[in-house]
């Protein structure tokens, strides 16, 4: 069994190395966020700043647009997710169960949407939103993701899932006099929790990360989302790294907290979406 | 739903194609100029650099990401004490905002007293101007991008590895196959569908890289990290050449399409269970 012990230690060395590299940015971010500006660039690097200084956090929270931008990100993400769930599940159900003319052709069109880079449509969409007067509002940031690749992905996942549910279930309900609408809400949706979870996780993460659209559509600082807000932080404050790191910690915490509580769900749902080709 | 997609997706695609044949300033009226934009793109020396950089980024990122993800999945596939911790550590960057990730790494790669240079200093190594060096900036961006998303592919590979029937390993062991033989003759062929899927997703993602570049280098130094989407953004929203930018966007679209079609055709040759 000697080779096995050797192999196991090799495994651990590899895993520990990569974990250290992965976690280092978080450690350094947290550490810097607790430092006084004078402590930032000292040699050798200090992991545990002393004295611990929380004034950076106070400054970020009180003095900047930070809280407003964090709120924008959260509420836009929630609105997009709810919209995508509603439209995606209804359209997915229609494609799975309601035969209509051109159904498969339209479904193919939706699938092709997933392949088309968002960058191709961003310029006409910018002009469209400008002419509609929606520049520097949250309207494009909420509407566009729902009808983009994310929406198409939701339709795809929901359709695949609904197809697996036995038809007999619906037929029995129809015998009892259920309308299609009621079948959808009271039978199909409650059964499709795993698919809904996948769509929720993907949509929210995707939206939390979206950078190009908010960069283009939003001009005023108080309307920006967190990624754009943080990226501009660098420009104008030069290198106020201690403040930027506190803001980054605060921007990362909500997602990390959700992730730690829903970890199993996260990983399962990502794995599911991948193997379901 | 269909109406929504028509207005916000299909319509803009057609419109964008039309725009690519016009001279379209942000303010003022458009003028139809046929394929002049495409002609200009071909002759644009900056486009050549940008295209090269996009391929360098993709060519560097994709193999690194796929190999590392597969390696990690193999290391994490069996139950070991502390495995939950390692999985979490590798997956946490995936849920972290890309912009935050890029900002923190930019700070760690800072020139004078950045963390990386300080660590190198502890070992007596020379400090480098990572993001201001034309040879180093792109590798740094590739490195941080691999770390950001490798967890996602790792999870897909873990799911793929579960599909390998346990009996096959037993049989291979009885035949005297060692770990490497087992990997190349049993595991690898069966997970080719997963490799296929992750490769396509990763290539498409790599072609569209933008936020990392915007945050870390702004295309510099000396255009060494200027990639296609960054160039599109610059042309459209900095110099307001909407028609030219639309032509660039269509070229991006065709490159992605061609890559995907090639992959799709080649899959019959190497993907298990496909005819």
Coordinates of C-alpha atoms in Angstrom, one line a residue:
Chain A
X1 CA 0.0 0.0 0.0
X2 CA 3.0 2.2 -0.1
X3 CA 2.2 3.7 -3.5
X4 CA -1.3 4.6 -2.2
X5 CA 0.1 6.6 0.6
X6 CA 2.4 8.4 -1.8
X7 CA -0.5 9.1 -4.1
X8 CA -2.7 10.4 -1.3
X9 CA 0.0 12.8 -0.1
X10 CA 0.5 13.9 -3.7
X11 CA -3.2 14.6 -3.9
X12 CA -3.2 16.6 -0.7
X13 CA -0.2 18.7 -1.8
X14 CA -1.8 19.6 -5.1
X15 CA -5.2 20.4 -3.4
X16 CA -3.6 22.5 -0.7
X17 CA -1.5 24.5 -3.2
X18 CA -4.4 25.3 -5.4
X19 CA -6.7 26.1 -2.5
X20 CA -4.1 28.5 -1.1
X21 CA -3.9 30.3 -4.5
X22 CA -7.7 30.4 -4.7
X23 CA -8.2 31.8 -1.2
X24 CA -5.2 34.2 -1.2
X25 CA -7.1 37.0 -2.9
X26 CA -9.9 36.8 -0.3
X27 CA -7.4 36.8 2.6
X28 CA -5.5 39.7 1.2
X29 CA -8.7 41.6 0.4
X30 CA -9.9 41.2 3.9
X31 CA -6.6 42.0 5.4
X32 CA -6.1 45.2 3.4
X33 CA -9.7 46.3 4.1
X34 CA -8.7 46.4 7.8
X35 CA -5.5 48.4 7.4
X36 CA -4.7 52.0 7.7
X37 CA -3.4 53.5 4.4
X38 CA 0.0 53.7 5.9
X39 CA 0.1 50.0 6.6
X40 CA -0.7 48.9 3.1
X41 CA 2.6 48.8 1.4
X42 CA 4.9 47.6 4.1
X43 CA 7.5 44.9 3.7
X44 CA 7.3 42.1 4.6
X45 CA 3.6 41.8 4.0
X46 CA 1.4 41.8 7.1
X47 CA -1.5 39.3 7.0
X48 CA -2.9 40.3 10.4
X49 CA -3.1 44.1 10.5
X50 CA -2.6 45.5 13.9
X51 CA -4.3 47.6 15.2
X52 CA -7.4 46.4 13.3
X53 CA -9.0 49.3 11.7
X54 CA -12.7 49.3 10.7
X55 CA -12.9 52.9 9.8
X56 CA -12.5 52.0 6.1
X57 CA -15.8 50.2 6.2
X58 CA -17.4 53.1 8.0
X59 CA -16.1 55.4 5.3
X60 CA -17.3 53.3 2.4
X61 CA -20.8 52.9 3.9
X62 CA -21.3 56.5 5.0
X63 CA -19.5 58.5 2.4
X64 CA -20.0 57.0 -1.0
X65 CA -22.6 55.7 -3.4
X66 CA -21.7 52.2 -2.3
X67 CA -24.9 51.2 -0.4
X68 CA -27.1 52.6 -3.2
X69 CA -25.2 50.6 -5.8
X70 CA -25.3 47.4 -3.7
X71 CA -29.1 47.8 -3.4
X72 CA -29.4 48.4 -7.2
X73 CA -27.5 45.2 -7.9
X74 CA -29.6 43.2 -5.5
X75 CA -33.0 44.5 -6.7
X76 CA -32.1 44.3 -10.4
X77 CA -30.9 40.8 -9.9
X78 CA -34.1 39.8 -8.1
X79 CA -36.3 41.4 -10.7
X80 CA -34.5 39.7 -13.6
X81 CA -34.6 36.4 -11.8
X82 CA -38.3 36.6 -11.1
X83 CA -39.1 37.7 -14.6
X84 CA -36.9 34.9 -16.2
X85 CA -38.5 32.3 -13.9
X86 CA -42.1 33.4 -14.9
X87 CA -41.5 33.7 -18.6
X88 CA -39.1 30.8 -18.9
X89 CA -41.4 28.4 -17.1
X90 CA -44.5 29.4 -19.1
X91 CA -42.7 29.3 -22.4
X92 CA -41.0 26.1 -21.5
X93 CA -44.3 24.5 -20.6
X94 CA -45.8 25.7 -23.9
X95 CA -43.0 24.1 -25.9
X96 CA -43.1 20.9 -23.9
X97 CA -46.9 20.3 -23.8
X98 CA -48.9 22.6 -26.1
X99 CA -48.6 21.7 -29.8
X100 CA -48.8 24.7 -32.0
X101 CA -47.8 25.5 -35.6
X102 CA -44.1 26.2 -36.1
X103 CA -43.4 25.1 -32.5
X104 CA -40.1 23.3 -33.2
X105 CA -38.9 26.0 -35.6
X106 CA -39.5 28.7 -33.0
X107 CA -37.8 26.6 -30.3
X108 CA -34.8 26.2 -32.6
X109 CA -34.7 30.0 -33.0
X110 CA -34.6 30.4 -29.2
X111 CA -31.8 27.9 -28.9
X112 CA -29.8 29.8 -31.5
X113 CA -30.2 32.9 -29.3
X114 CA -28.1 31.2 -26.7
X115 CA -25.2 31.0 -29.2
X116 CA -25.3 34.6 -30.3
X117 CA -22.9 36.8 -28.4
X118 CA -24.7 39.7 -26.6
X119 CA -22.1 42.0 -28.1
X120 CA -23.7 41.6 -31.5
X121 CA -27.0 43.2 -30.4
X122 CA -25.7 45.7 -27.8
X123 CA -25.2 48.6 -30.3
X124 CA -28.8 48.5 -31.8
X125 CA -30.2 47.9 -28.3
X126 CA -28.3 51.0 -27.1
X127 CA -29.8 53.1 -29.9
X128 CA -33.3 51.6 -29.3
X129 CA -33.1 52.3 -25.6
X130 CA -31.8 55.8 -26.3
X131 CA -34.7 56.6 -28.6
X132 CA -37.2 55.2 -26.0
X133 CA -35.6 57.4 -23.4
X134 CA -34.4 54.5 -21.2
X135 CA -30.7 55.5 -21.0
X136 CA -29.7 56.0 -17.4
X137 CA -32.6 54.1 -16.1
X138 CA -32.8 50.5 -14.8
X139 CA -35.3 49.5 -17.5
X140 CA -32.8 48.0 -20.0
X141 CA -30.9 46.2 -17.2
X142 CA -34.1 44.4 -16.2
X143 CA -35.8 43.8 -19.6
X144 CA -32.9 42.9 -21.8
X145 CA -31.5 39.9 -19.7
X146 CA -34.9 38.3 -19.6
X147 CA -35.2 38.3 -23.4
X148 CA -31.5 37.4 -24.0
X149 CA -29.4 34.3 -23.7
X150 CA -30.5 33.9 -20.0
X151 CA -34.1 33.8 -21.0
X152 CA -33.5 31.3 -23.8
X153 CA -31.5 29.1 -21.4
X154 CA -34.4 29.2 -18.9
X155 CA -36.9 28.1 -21.6
X156 CA -34.5 25.3 -22.6
X157 CA -34.1 24.0 -19.0
X158 CA -37.8 24.2 -18.2
X159 CA -38.8 22.5 -21.4
X160 CA -36.5 19.6 -20.8
X161 CA -37.8 19.2 -17.3
X162 CA -41.5 19.4 -18.2
X163 CA -41.0 16.8 -20.9
X164 CA -39.9 14.3 -18.2
X165 CA -43.0 14.6 -16.1
X166 CA -45.5 11.8 -17.0
X167 CA -48.4 13.0 -19.2
X168 CA -50.8 10.8 -17.2
X169 CA -50.6 13.2 -14.3
X170 CA -51.9 16.0 -16.4
X171 CA -54.6 13.9 -18.0
X172 CA -55.9 12.8 -14.7
X173 CA -56.1 16.4 -13.6
X174 CA -57.9 17.4 -16.8
X175 CA -60.5 14.6 -16.1
X176 CA -61.1 16.2 -12.8
X177 CA -61.9 19.5 -14.6
X178 CA -58.6 21.3 -14.1
X179 CA -57.9 24.1 -16.6
X180 CA -54.5 24.3 -18.3
X181 CA -53.6 27.3 -16.2
X182 CA -54.4 25.5 -13.0
X183 CA -52.5 22.4 -14.0
X184 CA -49.5 24.6 -14.7
X185 CA -49.6 26.4 -11.4
X186 CA -50.7 23.7 -9.0
X187 CA -49.2 20.6 -10.5
X188 CA -46.3 21.3 -12.9
X189 CA -44.6 24.2 -11.2
X190 CA -44.4 22.6 -7.7
X191 CA -42.9 19.5 -9.3
X192 CA -40.2 21.4 -11.1
X193 CA -38.4 22.8 -8.1
X194 CA -35.0 21.4 -9.2
X195 CA -35.2 23.1 -12.6
X196 CA -36.5 26.3 -11.1
X197 CA -33.5 26.2 -8.7
X198 CA -31.1 25.8 -11.6
X199 CA -32.6 28.7 -13.4
X200 CA -32.6 30.9 -10.3
X201 CA -28.9 30.2 -9.5
X202 CA -27.7 30.7 -13.1
X203 CA -29.8 33.8 -13.7
X204 CA -28.8 35.5 -10.5
X205 CA -25.1 34.8 -10.8
X206 CA -25.0 35.8 -14.4
X207 CA -26.7 39.1 -13.6
X208 CA -24.6 39.8 -10.5
X209 CA -21.6 39.6 -12.9
X210 CA -23.0 41.5 -15.8
X211 CA -20.6 44.3 -16.7
X212 CA -21.0 45.5 -20.3
X213 CA -24.7 46.4 -20.2
X214 CA -24.6 48.5 -17.0
X215 CA -21.5 50.1 -18.2
X216 CA -23.2 51.3 -21.4
X217 CA -26.7 52.0 -20.2
X218 CA -26.0 53.8 -16.9
X219 CA -24.4 57.2 -16.6
X220 CA -25.1 58.4 -13.0
X221 CA -23.2 57.0 -10.1
X222 CA -26.2 56.4 -7.9
X223 CA -27.9 54.3 -10.6
X224 CA -24.9 52.1 -11.2
X225 CA -24.6 48.4 -10.2
X226 CA -21.8 47.2 -8.0
X227 CA -19.4 45.9 -10.6
X228 CA -19.4 49.2 -12.6
X229 CA -19.4 51.2 -9.4
X230 CA -16.3 49.3 -8.1
X231 CA -14.5 49.5 -11.4
X232 CA -14.8 53.3 -11.4
X233 CA -13.7 53.5 -7.8
X234 CA -10.1 52.8 -9.0
X235 CA -10.1 55.6 -11.5
X236 CA -11.2 58.5 -9.5
X237 CA -9.7 57.8 -6.1
X238 CA -6.4 56.9 -7.7
X239 CA -5.4 54.0 -5.6
X240 CA -7.4 54.1 -2.4
X241 CA -6.8 50.4 -2.1
X242 CA -7.9 50.2 1.6
X243 CA -11.3 51.6 0.7
X244 CA -11.7 49.6 -2.5
X245 CA -10.9 46.4 -0.6
X246 CA -13.5 47.2 2.1
X247 CA -16.1 47.8 -0.6
X248 CA -15.1 44.6 -2.4
X249 CA -15.5 42.6 0.8
X250 CA -18.9 44.1 1.3
X251 CA -19.9 43.4 -2.3
X252 CA -18.7 39.8 -2.1
X253 CA -20.3 38.9 1.3
X254 CA -23.9 38.6 0.2
X255 CA -23.2 36.1 -2.5
X256 CA -20.8 34.2 -0.3
X257 CA -23.3 33.9 2.5
X258 CA -26.0 32.7 0.1
X259 CA -23.5 30.3 -1.4
X260 CA -22.4 28.8 1.9
X261 CA -26.0 28.1 2.9
X262 CA -27.1 26.7 -0.4
X263 CA -23.8 25.1 -1.4
X264 CA -25.2 21.6 -2.1
X265 CA -28.1 23.0 -4.2
X266 CA -25.6 25.2 -6.1
X267 CA -23.3 22.5 -7.0
X268 CA -26.0 20.0 -7.9
X269 CA -27.9 22.4 -10.0
X270 CA -24.8 23.4 -12.0
X271 CA -23.9 19.7 -12.4
X272 CA -27.4 19.0 -13.6
X273 CA -27.4 21.7 -16.2
X274 CA -24.2 20.4 -17.6
X275 CA -25.0 16.7 -17.9
X276 CA -28.4 17.3 -19.4
X277 CA -27.5 17.7 -23.0
Chain B
X1 CA -42.5 35.9 -25.1
X2 CA -41.9 35.6 -28.8
X3 CA -42.7 39.2 -29.2
X4 CA -40.1 40.1 -26.5
X5 CA -37.4 38.1 -28.2
X6 CA -38.3 39.6 -31.5
X7 CA -38.0 43.1 -30.2
X8 CA -34.9 42.6 -28.0
X9 CA -33.0 39.9 -29.8
X10 CA -33.9 38.9 -33.4
X11 CA -34.7 42.5 -34.5
X12 CA -31.4 43.9 -33.1
X13 CA -29.5 41.1 -34.8
X14 CA -30.9 42.1 -38.2
X15 CA -30.6 45.7 -37.4
X16 CA -27.0 45.3 -36.4
X17 CA -26.2 43.6 -39.7
X18 CA -27.7 46.5 -41.5
X19 CA -25.7 49.0 -39.3
X20 CA -22.5 47.2 -40.2
X21 CA -23.1 48.4 -43.8
X22 CA -23.4 52.0 -42.8
X23 CA -21.4 54.9 -41.6
X24 CA -23.3 55.6 -38.4
X25 CA -22.1 58.2 -36.0
X26 CA -23.8 58.4 -32.6
X27 CA -25.6 61.6 -33.4
X28 CA -26.6 62.5 -36.9
X29 CA -27.8 60.3 -39.8
X30 CA -26.6 57.0 -41.2
X31 CA -25.2 56.6 -44.6
X32 CA -25.2 53.4 -46.5
X33 CA -21.7 52.5 -47.5
X34 CA -21.9 48.8 -48.5
X35 CA -19.1 46.6 -47.4
X36 CA -16.7 49.5 -46.8
X37 CA -16.6 48.8 -43.0
X38 CA -15.5 45.3 -43.6
X39 CA -12.9 46.4 -46.1
X40 CA -11.7 48.9 -43.5
X41 CA -11.6 46.2 -40.8
X42 CA -9.4 44.0 -43.0
X43 CA -6.9 46.8 -43.5
X44 CA -7.0 48.0 -39.9
X45 CA -3.6 47.1 -38.3
X46 CA -5.2 47.5 -34.8
X47 CA -7.8 44.9 -35.7
X48 CA -5.0 42.5 -36.6
X49 CA -3.5 43.0 -33.1
X50 CA -6.8 42.7 -31.4
X51 CA -7.7 39.5 -33.3
X52 CA -4.3 38.0 -32.5
X53 CA -4.7 38.9 -28.8
X54 CA -8.2 37.3 -28.7
X55 CA -6.8 34.1 -30.1
X56 CA -3.8 34.2 -27.7
X57 CA -6.2 34.6 -24.8
X58 CA -8.5 31.8 -26.0
X59 CA -5.6 29.5 -26.9
X60 CA -4.0 30.1 -23.5
X61 CA -7.1 29.9 -21.4
X62 CA -9.0 27.0 -22.8
X63 CA -6.4 24.2 -22.5
X64 CA -5.2 25.4 -19.1
X65 CA -8.8 25.6 -17.8
X66 CA -9.9 22.2 -19.2
X67 CA -6.8 20.4 -18.0
X68 CA -6.8 22.0 -14.6
X69 CA -10.5 21.4 -14.2
X70 CA -10.2 17.7 -15.2
X71 CA -7.2 17.2 -12.9
X72 CA -9.0 18.8 -10.0
X73 CA -12.1 16.7 -10.6
X74 CA -10.0 13.5 -10.6
X75 CA -8.4 14.6 -7.3
X76 CA -11.7 15.4 -5.8
X77 CA -13.7 12.5 -7.1
X78 CA -13.1 10.0 -4.3
X79 CA -14.1 10.6 -0.7
X80 CA -11.2 12.0 1.3
X81 CA -11.1 13.8 4.6
X82 CA -11.5 17.5 4.0
X83 CA -12.8 17.2 0.5
X84 CA -15.7 19.5 1.1
X85 CA -13.3 22.3 2.1
X86 CA -11.2 21.9 -1.1
X87 CA -14.3 21.8 -3.3
X88 CA -15.5 25.0 -1.7
X89 CA -12.2 26.7 -2.0
X90 CA -12.0 26.0 -5.7
X91 CA -15.6 26.9 -6.3
X92 CA -15.8 30.1 -4.3
X93 CA -14.2 32.3 -7.1
X94 CA -17.0 31.2 -9.5
X95 CA -19.6 32.9 -7.3
X96 CA -17.4 35.9 -6.7
X97 CA -18.1 38.9 -8.9
X98 CA -15.6 38.9 -11.9
X99 CA -14.9 42.6 -11.4
X100 CA -14.1 42.1 -7.7
X101 CA -11.8 39.2 -8.6
X102 CA -10.0 41.3 -11.2
X103 CA -9.7 44.3 -8.9
X104 CA -8.2 42.2 -6.1
X105 CA -5.7 40.5 -8.5
X106 CA -4.8 43.8 -10.0
X107 CA -4.0 45.0 -6.5
X108 CA -2.0 41.8 -5.8
X109 CA 0.0 42.3 -9.0
X110 CA 0.7 45.9 -8.3
X111 CA 4.2 47.0 -9.4
X112 CA 6.0 48.5 -6.5
X113 CA 4.8 46.9 -3.3
X114 CA 2.2 44.5 -4.6
X115 CA 1.6 41.3 -2.8
X116 CA 3.1 39.1 -5.5
X117 CA 6.2 41.1 -5.8
X118 CA 6.6 41.1 -2.0
X119 CA 6.3 37.4 -1.9
X120 CA 8.9 37.1 -4.7
X121 CA 11.1 39.5 -2.7
X122 CA 10.9 37.1 0.3
X123 CA 12.6 34.5 -1.9
X124 CA 15.1 37.0 -3.2
X125 CA 13.5 37.3 -6.6
X126 CA 13.2 40.4 -8.6
X127 CA 10.0 42.5 -8.7
X128 CA 8.3 42.8 -12.0
X129 CA 5.9 45.4 -13.5
X130 CA 3.4 42.7 -14.2
X131 CA 0.6 44.6 -15.7
X132 CA 2.8 47.2 -17.4
X133 CA 5.0 44.7 -19.2
X134 CA 3.9 43.8 -22.7
X135 CA 5.1 40.3 -22.3
X136 CA 3.6 39.7 -18.9
X137 CA 0.2 41.4 -18.9
X138 CA -1.6 38.9 -21.1
X139 CA -0.3 35.8 -19.2
X140 CA -1.5 37.5 -15.9
X141 CA -4.9 38.1 -17.3
X142 CA -5.1 34.5 -18.6
X143 CA -4.0 33.2 -15.2
X144 CA -6.6 35.1 -13.2
X145 CA -9.3 34.1 -15.7
X146 CA -8.5 30.4 -15.4
X147 CA -8.7 30.6 -11.6
X148 CA -12.0 32.4 -11.7
X149 CA -13.9 29.8 -13.7
X150 CA -12.0 26.6 -13.3
X151 CA -14.4 25.6 -10.5
X152 CA -17.4 25.6 -12.8
X153 CA -15.8 23.2 -15.3
X154 CA -14.5 21.1 -12.4
X155 CA -18.1 20.6 -11.2
X156 CA -19.2 19.6 -14.7
X157 CA -16.3 17.1 -14.8
X158 CA -17.2 15.7 -11.4
X159 CA -20.8 15.1 -12.7
X160 CA -19.3 13.5 -15.8
X161 CA -17.0 11.2 -13.8
X162 CA -20.0 9.8 -11.9
X163 CA -21.3 8.4 -15.1
X164 CA -18.3 6.1 -15.5
X165 CA -19.5 2.6 -14.4
X166 CA -17.5 1.4 -11.4
X167 CA -17.3 -2.1 -12.9
X168 CA -15.1 -0.9 -15.7
X169 CA -12.4 0.0 -13.2
X170 CA -12.6 -3.3 -11.5
X171 CA -12.2 -5.0 -14.9
X172 CA -9.3 -2.9 -15.8
X173 CA -7.6 -3.6 -12.5
X174 CA -8.0 -7.3 -13.0
X175 CA -6.4 -6.9 -16.4
X176 CA -3.5 -5.2 -14.6
X177 CA -4.0 -1.7 -15.9
X178 CA -2.2 0.9 -13.8
X179 CA -3.6 4.3 -12.8
X180 CA -2.5 5.9 -16.0
X181 CA -3.8 3.2 -18.3
X182 CA -7.1 3.2 -16.4
X183 CA -7.3 7.0 -17.0
X184 CA -6.5 6.9 -20.7
X185 CA -8.4 3.8 -21.6
X186 CA -11.4 3.9 -19.3
X187 CA -12.1 7.4 -17.9
X188 CA -11.1 9.6 -20.7
X189 CA -13.2 8.0 -23.5
X190 CA -16.3 7.9 -21.4
X191 CA -16.1 11.6 -20.3
X192 CA -15.5 12.9 -23.9
X193 CA -19.0 14.3 -24.1
X194 CA -18.3 16.4 -21.0
X195 CA -15.0 17.5 -22.4
X196 CA -16.8 18.5 -25.6
X197 CA -19.4 20.5 -23.7
X198 CA -16.9 22.3 -21.4
X199 CA -14.6 23.1 -24.3
X200 CA -17.3 24.7 -26.4
X201 CA -18.6 26.8 -23.4
X202 CA -15.1 27.8 -22.4
X203 CA -14.1 28.9 -26.0
X204 CA -17.2 31.0 -26.4
X205 CA -16.7 32.6 -23.0
X206 CA -13.0 33.3 -23.8
X207 CA -13.8 35.0 -27.1
X208 CA -16.0 37.4 -25.3
X209 CA -13.6 38.4 -22.5
X210 CA -14.1 42.0 -21.5
X211 CA -14.5 42.9 -17.8
X212 CA -11.1 41.6 -16.8
X213 CA -9.4 43.7 -19.5
X214 CA -11.4 46.8 -18.7
X215 CA -10.6 46.5 -15.0
X216 CA -7.0 45.4 -15.1
X217 CA -5.3 46.8 -18.2
X218 CA -7.7 48.8 -20.4
X219 CA -6.1 47.0 -23.4
X220 CA -2.6 48.1 -22.5
X221 CA 0.3 48.2 -22.3
X222 CA 0.8 49.1 -25.9
X223 CA -2.4 47.3 -27.0
X224 CA -0.9 44.0 -25.8
X225 CA -4.1 42.9 -24.1
X226 CA -6.6 44.7 -26.3
X227 CA -9.2 42.0 -27.3
X228 CA -12.1 42.0 -29.7
X229 CA -14.9 42.9 -27.4
X230 CA -12.9 45.6 -25.8
X231 CA -12.2 47.1 -29.2
X232 CA -15.9 46.9 -30.1
X233 CA -16.7 48.8 -26.9
X234 CA -14.0 51.3 -27.6
X235 CA -15.2 51.9 -31.2
X236 CA -18.9 52.1 -30.4
X237 CA -18.9 53.9 -27.1
X238 CA -15.7 55.9 -27.0
X239 CA -15.2 57.0 -30.6
X240 CA -18.9 56.5 -31.5
X241 CA -18.3 54.7 -34.8
X242 CA -21.4 52.6 -34.5
X243 CA -21.3 51.1 -38.0
X244 CA -17.7 50.1 -37.8
X245 CA -18.3 48.6 -34.3
X246 CA -21.3 46.6 -35.7
X247 CA -19.1 45.2 -38.4
X248 CA -16.6 44.1 -35.7
X249 CA -19.4 42.6 -33.7
X250 CA -20.5 40.5 -36.7
X251 CA -17.0 39.3 -37.3
X252 CA -16.9 38.2 -33.6
X253 CA -20.2 36.4 -34.2
X254 CA -18.9 34.6 -37.3
X255 CA -15.6 33.6 -35.6
X256 CA -17.6 32.0 -32.7
X257 CA -20.0 30.4 -35.2
X258 CA -17.2 28.9 -37.2
X259 CA -15.4 27.6 -34.1
X260 CA -18.6 26.0 -32.9
X261 CA -19.4 24.4 -36.2
X262 CA -15.8 23.0 -36.5
X263 CA -16.1 21.5 -33.0
X264 CA -19.5 20.1 -33.9
X265 CA -18.2 18.4 -37.0
X266 CA -15.0 17.1 -35.3
X267 CA -17.0 15.7 -32.4
X268 CA -18.0 12.6 -34.4
X269 CA -14.3 11.7 -34.5
X270 CA -13.6 11.7 -30.8
X271 CA -16.7 12.0 -28.7
X272 CA -17.8 8.7 -27.3
X273 CA -21.4 7.6 -28.0
X274 CA -21.9 9.8 -31.0
X275 CA -22.5 8.6 -34.5

